[in-house]
mmCIF file of C-alpha atoms and ligand atoms in Angstrom:
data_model
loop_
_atom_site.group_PDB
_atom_site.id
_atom_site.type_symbol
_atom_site.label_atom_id
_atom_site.label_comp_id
_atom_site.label_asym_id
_atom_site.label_seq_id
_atom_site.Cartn_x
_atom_site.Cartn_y
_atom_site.Cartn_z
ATOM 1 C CA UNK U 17 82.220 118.965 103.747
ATOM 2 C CA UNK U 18 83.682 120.578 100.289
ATOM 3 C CA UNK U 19 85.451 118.522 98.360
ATOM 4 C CA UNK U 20 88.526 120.652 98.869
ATOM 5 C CA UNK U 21 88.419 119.780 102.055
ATOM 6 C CA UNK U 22 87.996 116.203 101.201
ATOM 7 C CA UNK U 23 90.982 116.057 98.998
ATOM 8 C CA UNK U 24 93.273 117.898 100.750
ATOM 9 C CA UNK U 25 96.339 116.401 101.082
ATOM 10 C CA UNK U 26 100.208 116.190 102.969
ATOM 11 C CA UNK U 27 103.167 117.049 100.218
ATOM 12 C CA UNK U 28 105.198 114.255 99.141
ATOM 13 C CA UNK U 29 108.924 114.554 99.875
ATOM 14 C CA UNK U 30 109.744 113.147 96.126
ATOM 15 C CA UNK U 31 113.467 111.835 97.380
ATOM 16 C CA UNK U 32 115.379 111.543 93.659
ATOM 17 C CA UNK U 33 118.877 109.441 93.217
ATOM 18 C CA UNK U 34 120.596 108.348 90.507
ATOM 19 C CA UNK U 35 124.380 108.093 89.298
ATOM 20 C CA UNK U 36 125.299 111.041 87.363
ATOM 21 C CA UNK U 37 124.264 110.524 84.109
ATOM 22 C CA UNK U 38 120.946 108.813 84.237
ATOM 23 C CA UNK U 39 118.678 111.437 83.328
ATOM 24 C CA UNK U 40 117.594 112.539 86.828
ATOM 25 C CA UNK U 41 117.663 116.253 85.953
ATOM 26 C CA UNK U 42 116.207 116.059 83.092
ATOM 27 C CA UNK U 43 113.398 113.799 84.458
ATOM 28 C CA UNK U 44 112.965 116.544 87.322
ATOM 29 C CA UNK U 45 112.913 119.777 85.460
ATOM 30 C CA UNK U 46 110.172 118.160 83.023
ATOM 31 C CA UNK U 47 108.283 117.545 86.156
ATOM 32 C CA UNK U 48 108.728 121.065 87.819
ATOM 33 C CA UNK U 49 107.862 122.437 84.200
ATOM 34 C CA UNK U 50 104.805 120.366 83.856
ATOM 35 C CA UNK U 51 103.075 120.040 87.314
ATOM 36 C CA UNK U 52 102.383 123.298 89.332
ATOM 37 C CA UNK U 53 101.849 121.271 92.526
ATOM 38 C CA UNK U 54 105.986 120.416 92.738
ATOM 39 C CA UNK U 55 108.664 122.982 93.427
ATOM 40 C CA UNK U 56 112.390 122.060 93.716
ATOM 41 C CA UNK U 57 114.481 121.715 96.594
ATOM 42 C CA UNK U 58 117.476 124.174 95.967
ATOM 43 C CA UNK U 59 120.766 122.346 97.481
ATOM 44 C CA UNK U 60 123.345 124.447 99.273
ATOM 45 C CA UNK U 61 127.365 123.239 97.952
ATOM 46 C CA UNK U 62 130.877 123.893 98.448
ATOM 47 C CA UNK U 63 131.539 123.064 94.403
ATOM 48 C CA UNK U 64 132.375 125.450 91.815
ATOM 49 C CA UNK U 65 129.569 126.246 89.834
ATOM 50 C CA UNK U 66 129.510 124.598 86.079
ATOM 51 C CA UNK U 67 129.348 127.003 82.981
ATOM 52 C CA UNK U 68 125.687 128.231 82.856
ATOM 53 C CA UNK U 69 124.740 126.703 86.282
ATOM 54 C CA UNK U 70 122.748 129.728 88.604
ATOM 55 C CA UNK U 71 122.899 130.785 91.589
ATOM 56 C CA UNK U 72 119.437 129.922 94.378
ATOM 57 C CA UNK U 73 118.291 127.669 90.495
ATOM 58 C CA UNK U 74 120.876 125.193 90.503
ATOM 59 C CA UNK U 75 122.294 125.391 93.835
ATOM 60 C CA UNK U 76 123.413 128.400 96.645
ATOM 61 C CA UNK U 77 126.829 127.963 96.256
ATOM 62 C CA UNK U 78 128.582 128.822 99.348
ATOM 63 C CA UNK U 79 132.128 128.416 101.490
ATOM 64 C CA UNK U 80 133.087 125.719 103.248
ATOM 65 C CA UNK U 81 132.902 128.143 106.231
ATOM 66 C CA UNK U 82 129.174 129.103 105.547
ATOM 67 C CA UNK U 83 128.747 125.944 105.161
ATOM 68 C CA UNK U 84 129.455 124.668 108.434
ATOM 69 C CA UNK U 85 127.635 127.117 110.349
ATOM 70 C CA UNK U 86 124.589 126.457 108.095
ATOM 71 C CA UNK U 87 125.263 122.576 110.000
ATOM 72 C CA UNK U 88 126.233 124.044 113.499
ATOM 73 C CA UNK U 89 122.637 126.461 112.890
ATOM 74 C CA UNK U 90 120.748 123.626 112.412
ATOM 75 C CA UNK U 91 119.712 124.724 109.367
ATOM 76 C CA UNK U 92 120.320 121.751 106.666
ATOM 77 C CA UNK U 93 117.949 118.654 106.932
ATOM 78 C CA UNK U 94 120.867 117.020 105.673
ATOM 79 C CA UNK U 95 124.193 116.734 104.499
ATOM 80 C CA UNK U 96 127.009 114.917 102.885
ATOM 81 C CA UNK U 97 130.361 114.698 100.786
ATOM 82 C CA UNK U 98 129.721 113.819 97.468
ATOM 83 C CA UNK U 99 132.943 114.185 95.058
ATOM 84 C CA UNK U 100 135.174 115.719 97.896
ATOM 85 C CA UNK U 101 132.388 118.206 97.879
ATOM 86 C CA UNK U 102 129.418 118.664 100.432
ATOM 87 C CA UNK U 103 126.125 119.129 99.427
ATOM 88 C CA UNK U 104 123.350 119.771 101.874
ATOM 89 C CA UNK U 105 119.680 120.462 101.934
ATOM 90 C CA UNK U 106 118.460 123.532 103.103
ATOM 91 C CA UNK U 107 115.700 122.994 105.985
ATOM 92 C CA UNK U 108 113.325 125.995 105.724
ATOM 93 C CA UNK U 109 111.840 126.089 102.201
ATOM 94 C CA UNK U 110 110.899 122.971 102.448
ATOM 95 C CA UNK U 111 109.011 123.473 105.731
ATOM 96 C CA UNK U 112 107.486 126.579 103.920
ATOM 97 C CA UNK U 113 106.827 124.219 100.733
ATOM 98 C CA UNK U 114 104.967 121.677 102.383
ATOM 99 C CA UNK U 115 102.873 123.873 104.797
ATOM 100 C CA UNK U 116 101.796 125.519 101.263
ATOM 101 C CA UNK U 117 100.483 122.094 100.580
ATOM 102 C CA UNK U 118 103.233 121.716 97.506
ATOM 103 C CA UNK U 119 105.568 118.513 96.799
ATOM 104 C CA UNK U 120 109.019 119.120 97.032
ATOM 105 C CA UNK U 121 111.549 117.043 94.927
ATOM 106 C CA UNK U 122 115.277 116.661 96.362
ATOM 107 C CA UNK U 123 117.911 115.615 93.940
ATOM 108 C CA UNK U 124 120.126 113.970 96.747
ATOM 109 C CA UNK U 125 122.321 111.064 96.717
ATOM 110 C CA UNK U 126 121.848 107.738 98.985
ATOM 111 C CA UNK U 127 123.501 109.512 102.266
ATOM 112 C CA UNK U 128 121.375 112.363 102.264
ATOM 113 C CA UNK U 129 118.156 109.540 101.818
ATOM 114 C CA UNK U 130 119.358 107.941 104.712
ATOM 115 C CA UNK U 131 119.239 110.755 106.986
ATOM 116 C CA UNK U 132 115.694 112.112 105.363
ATOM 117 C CA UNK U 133 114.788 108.458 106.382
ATOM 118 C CA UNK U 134 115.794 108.758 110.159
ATOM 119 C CA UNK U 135 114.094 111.831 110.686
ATOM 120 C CA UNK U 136 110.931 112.946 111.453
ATOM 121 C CA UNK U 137 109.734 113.242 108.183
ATOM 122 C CA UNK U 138 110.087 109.137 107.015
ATOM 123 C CA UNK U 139 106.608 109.290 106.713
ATOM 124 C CA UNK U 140 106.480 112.050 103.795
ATOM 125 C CA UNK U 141 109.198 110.354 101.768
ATOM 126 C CA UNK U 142 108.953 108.831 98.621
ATOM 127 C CA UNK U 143 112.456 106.928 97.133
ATOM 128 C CA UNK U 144 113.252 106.802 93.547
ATOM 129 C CA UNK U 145 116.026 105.497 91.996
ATOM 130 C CA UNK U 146 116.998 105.978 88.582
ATOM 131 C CA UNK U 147 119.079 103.191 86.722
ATOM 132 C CA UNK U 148 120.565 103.880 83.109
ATOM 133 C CA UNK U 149 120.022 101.319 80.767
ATOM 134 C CA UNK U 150 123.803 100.232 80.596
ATOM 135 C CA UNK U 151 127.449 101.413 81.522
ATOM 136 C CA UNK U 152 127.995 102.369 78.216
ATOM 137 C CA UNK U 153 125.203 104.540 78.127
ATOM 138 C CA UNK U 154 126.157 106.145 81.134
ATOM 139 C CA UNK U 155 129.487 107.000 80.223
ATOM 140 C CA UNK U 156 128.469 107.978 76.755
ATOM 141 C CA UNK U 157 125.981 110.253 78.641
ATOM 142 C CA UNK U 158 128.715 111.844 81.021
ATOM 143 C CA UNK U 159 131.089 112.129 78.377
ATOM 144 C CA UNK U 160 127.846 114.390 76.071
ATOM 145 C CA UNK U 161 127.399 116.316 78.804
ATOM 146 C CA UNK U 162 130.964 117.956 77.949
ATOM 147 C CA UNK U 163 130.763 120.065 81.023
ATOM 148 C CA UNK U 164 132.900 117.992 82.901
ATOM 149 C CA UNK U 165 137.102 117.046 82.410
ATOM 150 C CA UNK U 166 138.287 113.755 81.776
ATOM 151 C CA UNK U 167 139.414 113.337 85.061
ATOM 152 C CA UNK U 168 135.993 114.083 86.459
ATOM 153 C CA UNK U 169 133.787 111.667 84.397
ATOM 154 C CA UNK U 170 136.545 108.808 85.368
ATOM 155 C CA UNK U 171 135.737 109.817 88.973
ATOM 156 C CA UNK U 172 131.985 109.907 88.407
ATOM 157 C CA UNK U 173 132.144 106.710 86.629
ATOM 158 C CA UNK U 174 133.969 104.948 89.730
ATOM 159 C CA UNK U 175 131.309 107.052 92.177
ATOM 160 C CA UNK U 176 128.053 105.527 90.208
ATOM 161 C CA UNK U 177 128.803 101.839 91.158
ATOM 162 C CA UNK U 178 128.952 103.207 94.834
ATOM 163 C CA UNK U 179 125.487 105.022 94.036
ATOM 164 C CA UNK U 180 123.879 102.271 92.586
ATOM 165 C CA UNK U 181 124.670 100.112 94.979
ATOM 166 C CA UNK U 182 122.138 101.628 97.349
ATOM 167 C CA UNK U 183 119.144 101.134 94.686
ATOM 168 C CA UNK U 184 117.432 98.477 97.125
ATOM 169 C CA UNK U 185 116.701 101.322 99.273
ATOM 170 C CA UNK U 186 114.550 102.863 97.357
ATOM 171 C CA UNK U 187 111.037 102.702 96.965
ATOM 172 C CA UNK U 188 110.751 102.797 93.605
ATOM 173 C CA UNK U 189 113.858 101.960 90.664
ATOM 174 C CA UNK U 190 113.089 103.208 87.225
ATOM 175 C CA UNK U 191 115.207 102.026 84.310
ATOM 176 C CA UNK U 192 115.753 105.023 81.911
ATOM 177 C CA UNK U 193 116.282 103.582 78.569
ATOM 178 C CA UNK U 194 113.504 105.922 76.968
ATOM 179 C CA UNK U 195 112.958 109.386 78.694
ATOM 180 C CA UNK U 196 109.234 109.664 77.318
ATOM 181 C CA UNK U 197 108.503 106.308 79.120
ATOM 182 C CA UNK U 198 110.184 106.848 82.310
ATOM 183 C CA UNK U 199 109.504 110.234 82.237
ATOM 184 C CA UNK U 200 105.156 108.725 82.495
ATOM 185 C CA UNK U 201 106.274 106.145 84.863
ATOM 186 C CA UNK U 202 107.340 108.795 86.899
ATOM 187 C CA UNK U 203 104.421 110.719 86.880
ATOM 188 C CA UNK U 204 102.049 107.879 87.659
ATOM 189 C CA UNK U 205 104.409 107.308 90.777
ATOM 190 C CA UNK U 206 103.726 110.469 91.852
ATOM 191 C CA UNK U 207 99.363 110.604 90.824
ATOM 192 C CA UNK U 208 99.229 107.093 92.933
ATOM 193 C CA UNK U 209 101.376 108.475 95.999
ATOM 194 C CA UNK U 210 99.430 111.295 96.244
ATOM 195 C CA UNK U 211 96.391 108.841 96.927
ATOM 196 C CA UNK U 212 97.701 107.608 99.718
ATOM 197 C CA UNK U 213 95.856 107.518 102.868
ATOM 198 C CA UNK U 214 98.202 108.837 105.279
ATOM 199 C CA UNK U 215 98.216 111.531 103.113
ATOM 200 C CA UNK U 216 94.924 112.249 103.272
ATOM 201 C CA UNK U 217 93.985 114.007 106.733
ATOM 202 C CA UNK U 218 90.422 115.547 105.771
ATOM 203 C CA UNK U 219 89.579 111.909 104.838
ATOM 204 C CA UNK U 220 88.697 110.806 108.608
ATOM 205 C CA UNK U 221 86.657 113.410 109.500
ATOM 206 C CA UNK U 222 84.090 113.031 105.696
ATOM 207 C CA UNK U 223 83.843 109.274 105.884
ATOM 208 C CA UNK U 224 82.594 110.156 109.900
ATOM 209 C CA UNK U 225 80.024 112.101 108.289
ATOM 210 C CA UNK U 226 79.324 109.503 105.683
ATOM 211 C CA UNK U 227 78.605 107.071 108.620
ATOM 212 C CA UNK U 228 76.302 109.952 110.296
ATOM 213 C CA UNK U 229 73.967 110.210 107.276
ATOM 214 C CA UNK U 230 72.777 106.588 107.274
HETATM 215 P P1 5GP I 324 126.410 117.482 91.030
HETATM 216 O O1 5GP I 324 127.735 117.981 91.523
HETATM 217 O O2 5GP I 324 126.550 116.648 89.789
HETATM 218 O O3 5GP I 324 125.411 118.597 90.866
HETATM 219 O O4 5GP I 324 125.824 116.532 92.153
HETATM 220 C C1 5GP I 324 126.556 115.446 92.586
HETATM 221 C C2 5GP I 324 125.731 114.557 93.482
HETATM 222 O O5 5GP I 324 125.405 115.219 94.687
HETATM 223 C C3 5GP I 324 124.395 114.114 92.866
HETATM 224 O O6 5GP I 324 124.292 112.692 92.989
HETATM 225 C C4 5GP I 324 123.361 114.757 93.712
HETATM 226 O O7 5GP I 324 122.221 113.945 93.861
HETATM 227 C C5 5GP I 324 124.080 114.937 95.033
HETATM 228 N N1 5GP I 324 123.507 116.059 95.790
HETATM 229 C C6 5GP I 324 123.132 117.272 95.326
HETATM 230 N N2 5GP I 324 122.618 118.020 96.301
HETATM 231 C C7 5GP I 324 122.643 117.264 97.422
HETATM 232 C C8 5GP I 324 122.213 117.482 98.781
HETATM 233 O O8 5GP I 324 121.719 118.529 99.161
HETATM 234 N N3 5GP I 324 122.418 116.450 99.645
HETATM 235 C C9 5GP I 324 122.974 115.260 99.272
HETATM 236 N N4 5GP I 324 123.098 114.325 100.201
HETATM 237 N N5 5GP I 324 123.382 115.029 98.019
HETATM 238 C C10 5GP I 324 123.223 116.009 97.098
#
């Protein structure tokens, strides 16, 4: 049996939430940058885009209207409102991801974890929750960011206590205080899931030959 065989593996469904603020996007793009193996899952909104943001990079911005028919189509994995805005996921790159043996990371928020938890691929999941250090640091972030009015980093800051509420669903919580170090943490999350037996289905069939050649 070659090795390749041996090692293939499922894709990870790298779930990623955080309050706005915490260095989730950051944390993500290093990742995409640095590991071949992990493309993004590109979110479909309703919201305006922000000054630089791109169109099929950041997100497909679309109507309300195309929206709802991409729900009524069947075509989002999931959905929500976030910020009187709704954000969904997009069902068939990821199919296409993951049958090209990639991990796909999804920058959703706790709703959209829920639903990717009551479907059929709960198995493929992996939760991470990022915390920031402190409230002041996550306002001082928002506020650096600059992208964003007044108004809206008061509403964000009022949305992350909802957010974080939900971290005890989440496999893994990672305190971003220092980006290098979470940013590692991270990464060995990722090395050890990919270990995992489930997620090994050539693994049966070369410890059956192992067994044969005694
Ligand atoms: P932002 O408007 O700052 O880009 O995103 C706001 C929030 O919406 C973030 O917490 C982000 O995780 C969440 N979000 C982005 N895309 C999706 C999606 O496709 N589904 C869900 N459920 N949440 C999303």
């Amino acid at each position: 049996m070659s090795l390749d065989a041996i090692n293939k593996r499922r894709g990870l469904m790298l779930v990623m939430s955080s309050p706005s603020g915490a260095g989730k996007t950051t944390l993500t793009r290093r990742l995409l940058d640095e590991d071949d193996d992990v493309v993004m899952s590109v979110s479909a909104t309703t919201r305006e885009p922000r000054p630089g943001e791109e169109e099929g990079k950041d997100y497909y911005f679309v109507t309300h209207e195309r929206f709802r028919e991409m729900i009524d189509q069947k075509e989002l994995l999931e959905h929500a409102v976030v910020f009187e805005n709704r954000y969904g996921t997009p069902r068939g790159p990821v199919t296409e991801a993951l049958r090209a043996g990639k991990d796909v990371i999804f920058d959703i928020d706790w709703q959209g974890t829920q639903q990717m938890m009551s479907s059929a691929s709960a198995i493929d999941l992996v939760r991470i929750f990022i915390l920031p250090p402190s409230v002041k640091e996550l306002e001082d972030r928002l506020r650096k960011r600059a992208q964003d009015s007044e108004a809206t980093v008061r509403k964000r800051m009022e949305q992350a206590e909802s957010e974080i509420s939900h971290w005890a669903e989440y496999d893994y919580v990672l305190v971003n205080e220092d980006l290098e170090r979470t940013y590692e943490d991270l990464k060995s999350i990722v090395r050890a899931e990919r270990f995992r037996r489930e997620r090994r289905p050539g693994m049966s069939e070369f410890v059956r030959q192992l067994m044969e050649e005694r």
